[in-house]
Amino acid sequence: MFGKLYSTLIFILFFCHEPSDAQRKKETLLSEKVTQMMDWTSKRSVIRMNGEKFRRFVKAPPRNYSVFIMFTALQPQRQCGVCKQADEEFHVLANSWHYSSAFTNRIFFASVDFDEGSDVFQMLNMNSAPTFLHFPPKGKPRQSDTYELQVRGFSADQLARWVADRTDVQIRVMRPPNYAGPLLLGFLLAVIGGLAYLRRNNLEFLFNKNVWAFSALCFALIMTSGQMWNHIRGPPYAHKNPNTGQVPRQQLLSLCLAAVSLLIGSSHWILTLRPSRAFGSYIHGSSQAQFVAETHIVLLFNGAVTAGIILLCEAATSDIDTGKRKIMCVAGMCLVMLCFSWLLSIFRAKYHGYPYSFLMG
């Protein structure tokens, strides 16, 4: 009887002691990983990882912290201009977290460059950069843990909102001081003040309605083309080939031909142009996003339509001879019809299924 009781006690002690050791080892390993991550973070806000570091500190358990990783290709031979811009914004976000009250060991920021961790890219089946992923403390990343770069842009403010959505850690973005803007504004004001002083005896130009009308028109065109959206979202300038990092040459040629054709007048190429096809790398295919180059194209077309309307109004109201009025009328009609058709073509390309068209839009 005592033998059975002794065996039972040994069995209980053995199985009660075993989980305790496993738990202790797990906690020790976790503490070492957090300590190492904090040590790296104290030196650089964004931890540079290779395949070995990624597998040990991100993929392998245990882990009680989130890791936000930017997968990029920063080497010059990769020619990824967007990667450099995204890397700058990612560092702004990480530095804002590191040097603020939001700093915590619950989250970390890291980067994996393709040339230093190509095995990580293969492991995750990724073939484009930059890409932002969130690795939660437990489980695998979900679809919502992949940052929607094409929709939200890569500005530090948008990334901070994404981090807050995934972890509830609120990061206030703090950018390093940039004196270029204030200096440029001061120089502009100095130039305007100097011109006003030189012409202090003749300030009639300030009361010229054409000057104010032109200024108001430029401001309206800039705002309606989407420049404010670009300022808020920080989208890429254009779509680039993921393999070469460059805009396809035929797209660049089409853009140059469009600009030249608008300057020299109508041609056969103008009449057959569809911007949604010719400028595919400059016009985003979704209504939820846009490229910076897209706003420039829309600004150009809006300005051409406005110029055409002004020519039509001048042709109807001016006192010049009939021949010149006819030329102004024809030029105005061509600008309005062609450029409005192109604007509608862009609209249809972004809002798929729109049934209406104008000319060849």
Coordinates of C-alpha atoms in Angstrom, one line a residue:
M1 CA 0.0 0.0 0.0
F2 CA 2.8 2.4 0.9
G3 CA 4.5 1.4 -2.3
K4 CA 1.4 2.5 -4.3
L5 CA 1.1 5.8 -2.4
Y6 CA 4.8 6.5 -2.9
S7 CA 4.4 5.9 -6.6
T8 CA 1.4 8.2 -6.8
L9 CA 3.3 11.0 -5.1
I10 CA 6.3 10.6 -7.4
F11 CA 3.9 10.7 -10.4
I12 CA 2.1 13.8 -9.1
L13 CA 5.4 15.6 -8.3
F14 CA 6.9 14.7 -11.7
F15 CA 4.0 16.0 -13.8
C16 CA 3.5 19.1 -11.6
H17 CA 7.2 19.9 -11.8
E18 CA 7.5 19.5 -15.6
P19 CA 5.0 22.3 -16.6
S20 CA 6.7 24.6 -14.1
D21 CA 10.1 24.1 -15.8
A22 CA 8.6 24.6 -19.2
Q23 CA 6.8 27.7 -18.1
R24 CA 10.0 29.0 -16.5
K25 CA 12.0 28.4 -19.7
K26 CA 9.3 30.1 -21.8
E27 CA 9.3 33.2 -19.6
T28 CA 13.1 33.3 -19.6
L29 CA 13.3 33.1 -23.4
L30 CA 10.6 35.7 -23.7
S31 CA 12.5 38.0 -21.4
E32 CA 15.7 37.6 -23.3
K33 CA 13.9 38.4 -26.6
V34 CA 12.3 41.5 -25.2
T35 CA 15.6 42.6 -23.7
Q36 CA 17.4 42.1 -27.0
M37 CA 14.7 44.0 -28.9
M38 CA 14.8 46.9 -26.5
D39 CA 18.6 47.0 -26.7
W40 CA 18.4 47.2 -30.5
T41 CA 15.7 49.9 -30.3
S42 CA 17.8 52.0 -28.0
K43 CA 20.4 52.3 -30.8
R44 CA 18.0 52.6 -33.7
S45 CA 14.3 53.1 -33.7
V46 CA 13.9 50.8 -36.7
I47 CA 15.5 47.4 -36.2
R48 CA 17.3 46.1 -39.3
M49 CA 16.5 42.4 -39.6
N50 CA 17.8 39.6 -41.8
G51 CA 16.4 36.1 -42.2
E52 CA 17.8 34.7 -38.9
K53 CA 16.6 37.6 -36.8
F54 CA 13.2 37.5 -38.4
R55 CA 12.7 33.8 -37.7
R56 CA 13.9 34.1 -34.1
F57 CA 12.3 37.3 -32.9
V58 CA 9.2 37.5 -35.1
K59 CA 8.1 34.1 -36.3
A60 CA 9.2 31.9 -33.4
P61 CA 7.2 31.8 -30.2
P62 CA 7.0 33.0 -27.4
R63 CA 6.2 36.6 -28.2
N64 CA 4.1 39.1 -26.3
Y65 CA 4.8 42.1 -28.5
S66 CA 3.7 43.3 -31.9
V67 CA 6.3 44.0 -34.7
F68 CA 5.6 46.4 -37.6
I69 CA 7.9 45.5 -40.4
M70 CA 8.6 47.4 -43.6
F71 CA 9.8 45.2 -46.4
T72 CA 11.8 47.3 -48.8
A73 CA 14.5 47.4 -51.4
L74 CA 16.8 50.3 -50.7
Q75 CA 20.0 49.3 -52.6
P76 CA 20.8 51.7 -55.5
Q77 CA 20.7 48.9 -58.1
R78 CA 17.0 48.2 -57.2
Q79 CA 16.1 51.8 -58.3
C80 CA 13.1 51.9 -56.0
G81 CA 12.4 55.6 -55.4
V82 CA 9.2 54.9 -53.6
C83 CA 11.1 52.7 -51.1
K84 CA 13.3 55.6 -50.1
Q85 CA 10.3 57.9 -49.5
A86 CA 8.4 55.2 -47.6
D87 CA 11.6 54.5 -45.5
E88 CA 11.9 58.1 -44.5
E89 CA 8.2 58.2 -43.4
F90 CA 8.6 54.9 -41.5
H91 CA 11.6 56.3 -39.6
V92 CA 9.6 59.5 -38.8
L93 CA 6.9 57.3 -37.3
A94 CA 9.4 55.1 -35.4
N95 CA 11.3 58.1 -34.0
S96 CA 8.0 59.7 -32.9
W97 CA 7.2 56.5 -31.0
H98 CA 10.7 56.2 -29.5
Y99 CA 11.0 59.7 -28.2
S100 CA 7.5 60.2 -26.8
S101 CA 5.3 59.0 -24.0
A102 CA 3.9 56.3 -26.4
F103 CA 7.1 54.4 -26.1
T104 CA 6.4 50.8 -24.9
N105 CA 7.9 47.3 -25.2
R106 CA 4.5 46.1 -26.5
I107 CA 5.4 47.1 -30.1
F108 CA 8.6 47.4 -32.2
F109 CA 9.4 48.7 -35.6
A110 CA 11.7 46.8 -38.0
S111 CA 12.7 46.7 -41.6
V112 CA 13.8 43.8 -43.9
D113 CA 15.7 44.8 -47.1
F114 CA 15.4 42.4 -50.0
D115 CA 19.2 42.2 -50.4
E116 CA 19.6 41.3 -46.7
G117 CA 16.6 39.1 -46.3
S118 CA 15.5 37.6 -49.6
D119 CA 14.7 34.4 -47.8
V120 CA 12.1 36.3 -45.8
F121 CA 10.5 37.6 -49.0
Q122 CA 10.3 34.0 -50.3
M123 CA 8.9 32.7 -47.0
L124 CA 6.1 35.3 -47.1
N125 CA 5.6 35.0 -50.9
M126 CA 6.2 38.7 -51.4
N127 CA 7.3 40.1 -54.8
S128 CA 6.9 43.9 -54.3
A129 CA 8.2 46.6 -52.2
P130 CA 7.6 48.6 -50.1
T131 CA 5.2 46.5 -48.1
F132 CA 4.1 47.0 -44.5
L133 CA 3.0 44.1 -42.3
H134 CA 1.9 43.8 -38.7
F135 CA 2.9 40.6 -36.8
P136 CA 0.6 40.3 -33.8
P137 CA 1.7 38.9 -30.4
K138 CA -0.2 35.7 -31.1
G139 CA -1.2 33.9 -34.2
K140 CA -0.4 34.7 -37.8
P141 CA -1.0 38.0 -39.6
R142 CA -4.5 38.5 -41.0
Q143 CA -5.5 40.3 -44.1
S144 CA -6.1 43.5 -42.0
D145 CA -2.5 43.3 -40.8
T146 CA -1.3 44.2 -44.3
Y147 CA -1.2 47.9 -44.8
E148 CA -3.2 49.1 -47.8
L149 CA -0.4 51.2 -49.3
Q150 CA -2.1 52.1 -52.6
V151 CA -5.2 53.3 -50.8
R152 CA -3.8 55.1 -47.8
G153 CA -0.4 56.2 -48.9
F154 CA 2.8 55.9 -46.9
S155 CA 2.8 59.1 -44.9
A156 CA 3.8 58.8 -41.2
D157 CA 0.4 60.1 -40.1
Q158 CA -1.5 57.4 -42.0
L159 CA 0.9 54.7 -40.7
A160 CA 0.3 56.0 -37.2
R161 CA -3.4 55.5 -37.6
W162 CA -2.8 52.0 -38.8
V163 CA -0.7 51.2 -35.8
A164 CA -3.4 52.6 -33.5
D165 CA -6.0 50.4 -35.2
R166 CA -3.9 47.3 -34.8
T167 CA -2.5 47.8 -31.2
D168 CA -4.3 50.8 -29.6
V169 CA -1.0 52.5 -29.2
Q170 CA -1.5 56.2 -30.1
I171 CA 1.6 57.8 -31.7
R172 CA 1.7 61.5 -32.3
V173 CA 3.9 62.1 -35.3
M174 CA 6.7 64.6 -34.7
R175 CA 8.7 65.6 -37.7
P176 CA 12.1 67.2 -37.5
P177 CA 12.0 71.0 -38.1
N178 CA 12.1 72.0 -41.8
Y179 CA 13.1 75.6 -42.4
A180 CA 12.9 75.4 -46.2
G181 CA 9.2 76.3 -46.2
P182 CA 9.4 79.3 -43.9
L183 CA 12.5 80.6 -45.7
L184 CA 10.8 80.3 -49.1
L185 CA 7.7 82.0 -47.8
G186 CA 9.8 84.8 -46.3
F187 CA 11.7 85.2 -49.6
L188 CA 8.5 85.3 -51.5
L189 CA 7.0 87.9 -49.2
A190 CA 10.3 89.9 -49.4
V191 CA 10.1 89.9 -53.2
I192 CA 6.4 90.9 -53.2
G193 CA 7.2 93.7 -50.6
G194 CA 10.1 94.9 -52.7
L195 CA 8.1 95.1 -55.9
A196 CA 5.3 96.9 -54.1
Y197 CA 7.9 99.4 -52.7
L198 CA 9.4 99.9 -56.1
R199 CA 6.0 100.6 -57.6
R200 CA 4.7 102.5 -54.6
N201 CA 3.6 105.4 -56.8
N202 CA 1.7 103.1 -59.2
L203 CA -0.3 100.3 -57.5
E204 CA -3.0 100.1 -60.0
F205 CA -2.1 96.5 -60.8
L206 CA -3.5 95.6 -57.3
F207 CA -6.9 96.7 -58.5
N208 CA -6.7 94.8 -61.8
K209 CA -9.6 92.3 -62.0
N210 CA -7.7 90.1 -64.4
V211 CA -4.9 89.6 -62.0
W212 CA -7.3 88.6 -59.2
A213 CA -9.3 86.4 -61.6
F214 CA -6.2 84.6 -62.7
S215 CA -5.0 84.0 -59.2
A216 CA -8.5 82.7 -58.1
L217 CA -8.6 80.5 -61.1
C218 CA -5.2 78.9 -60.4
F219 CA -6.2 78.3 -56.8
A220 CA -9.5 76.7 -57.8
L221 CA -7.7 74.4 -60.4
I222 CA -5.1 73.3 -57.9
M223 CA -7.8 72.4 -55.3
T224 CA -10.1 70.6 -57.7
S225 CA -7.3 68.5 -59.2
G226 CA -6.7 66.8 -55.9
Q227 CA -3.5 68.5 -54.5
M228 CA -5.0 68.6 -51.0
W229 CA -5.6 64.9 -51.1
N230 CA -2.0 64.3 -52.0
H231 CA -0.9 66.5 -49.2
I232 CA -2.9 64.5 -46.7
R233 CA -2.4 61.0 -48.0
G234 CA 1.1 61.2 -49.5
P235 CA 0.6 58.8 -52.5
P236 CA 3.4 57.7 -54.8
Y237 CA 4.0 59.9 -57.9
A238 CA 3.2 57.1 -60.4
H239 CA 3.0 53.4 -60.7
K240 CA 6.4 51.8 -61.3
N241 CA 7.4 48.4 -62.6
P242 CA 8.1 46.3 -59.5
N243 CA 11.1 44.6 -61.2
T244 CA 12.9 47.8 -62.5
G245 CA 11.4 50.5 -60.3
Q246 CA 10.8 52.7 -63.3
V247 CA 7.8 54.0 -65.1
P248 CA 7.3 52.2 -68.5
R249 CA 8.9 54.3 -71.3
Q250 CA 5.8 54.1 -73.5
Q251 CA 3.8 55.7 -70.7
L252 CA 6.3 58.5 -70.4
L253 CA 6.3 59.0 -74.2
S254 CA 2.5 59.3 -74.2
L255 CA 2.6 61.9 -71.5
C256 CA 5.1 64.0 -73.4
L257 CA 3.1 63.7 -76.6
A258 CA 0.0 64.9 -74.8
A259 CA 1.8 68.0 -73.4
V260 CA 3.2 68.8 -76.8
S261 CA -0.1 68.3 -78.6
L262 CA -1.9 70.6 -76.3
L263 CA 0.7 73.3 -77.0
I264 CA 0.7 73.0 -80.8
G265 CA -3.0 72.2 -81.4
S266 CA -5.1 69.2 -82.5
S267 CA -3.6 66.3 -84.4
H268 CA -4.6 62.8 -85.4
W269 CA -2.8 61.5 -82.3
I270 CA -4.9 63.8 -80.1
L271 CA -8.2 62.6 -81.6
T272 CA -7.4 59.0 -81.0
L273 CA -6.0 59.4 -77.4
R274 CA -7.6 57.8 -74.5
P275 CA -5.8 58.9 -71.3
S276 CA -7.1 56.0 -69.3
R277 CA -5.1 53.7 -71.6
A278 CA -2.2 55.9 -72.7
F279 CA -1.4 57.1 -69.1
G280 CA -2.0 53.8 -67.3
S281 CA 1.0 54.2 -65.0
Y282 CA 0.0 57.7 -64.1
I283 CA -3.7 57.1 -63.4
H284 CA -4.8 54.9 -60.5
G285 CA -7.3 52.2 -61.5
S286 CA -9.4 52.7 -58.3
S287 CA -11.7 55.5 -57.2
Q288 CA -10.3 55.2 -53.7
A289 CA -6.8 56.3 -54.6
Q290 CA -4.8 58.4 -57.0
F291 CA -1.2 59.2 -58.0
V292 CA 0.5 62.6 -57.8
A293 CA 1.0 62.6 -61.5
E294 CA -2.7 62.0 -62.0
T295 CA -3.5 65.3 -60.3
H296 CA -1.1 67.0 -62.7
I297 CA -2.9 65.5 -65.7
V298 CA -6.3 66.4 -64.3
L299 CA -5.0 69.9 -63.6
L300 CA -3.8 70.2 -67.2
F301 CA -7.1 69.1 -68.7
N302 CA -9.2 71.3 -66.3
G303 CA -7.0 74.3 -67.3
A304 CA -7.4 73.5 -71.0
V305 CA -11.2 73.3 -70.6
T306 CA -11.3 76.6 -68.7
A307 CA -9.1 78.2 -71.4
G308 CA -11.5 76.9 -74.1
I309 CA -14.5 78.4 -72.3
I310 CA -12.6 81.8 -71.9
L311 CA -11.9 81.7 -75.7
L312 CA -15.5 81.1 -76.4
C313 CA -16.6 83.9 -74.2
E314 CA -14.1 86.3 -75.8
A315 CA -15.1 85.3 -79.3
A316 CA -18.7 86.1 -78.4
T317 CA -18.1 89.4 -76.7
S318 CA -14.9 91.0 -78.1
D319 CA -14.8 93.6 -80.8
I320 CA -12.0 92.1 -82.9
D321 CA -12.5 91.2 -86.6
T322 CA -14.7 88.3 -87.6
G323 CA -11.8 86.0 -88.8
K324 CA -10.0 86.1 -85.5
R325 CA -13.3 85.5 -83.6
K326 CA -13.9 82.4 -85.7
I327 CA -10.4 81.1 -85.0
M328 CA -11.0 81.7 -81.2
C329 CA -14.3 80.0 -81.4
V330 CA -13.0 76.9 -83.2
A331 CA -10.0 76.7 -80.8
G332 CA -12.2 77.1 -77.8
M333 CA -14.6 74.3 -79.0
C334 CA -11.7 71.9 -79.6
L335 CA -10.2 72.5 -76.2
V336 CA -13.5 72.1 -74.4
M337 CA -14.7 69.0 -76.3
L338 CA -11.4 67.1 -76.4
C339 CA -10.2 67.8 -72.9
F340 CA -13.6 67.3 -71.3
S341 CA -13.8 64.0 -73.2
W342 CA -10.4 63.0 -71.8
L343 CA -11.6 63.9 -68.3
L344 CA -14.6 61.8 -68.7
S345 CA -12.4 58.9 -69.9
I346 CA -10.3 59.1 -66.8
F347 CA -13.5 59.2 -64.7
R348 CA -14.9 56.1 -66.4
A349 CA -11.5 54.3 -65.9
K350 CA -11.7 54.9 -62.1
Y351 CA -15.4 54.4 -61.7
H352 CA -15.9 51.1 -63.6
G353 CA -19.3 50.6 -65.1
Y354 CA -20.1 54.3 -65.7
P355 CA -22.4 54.0 -68.8
Y356 CA -22.1 57.5 -70.3
S357 CA -19.5 58.9 -72.8
F358 CA -18.7 62.1 -74.6
L359 CA -17.0 61.8 -78.0
M360 CA -14.3 59.1 -77.6
G361 CA -14.3 59.1 -73.8

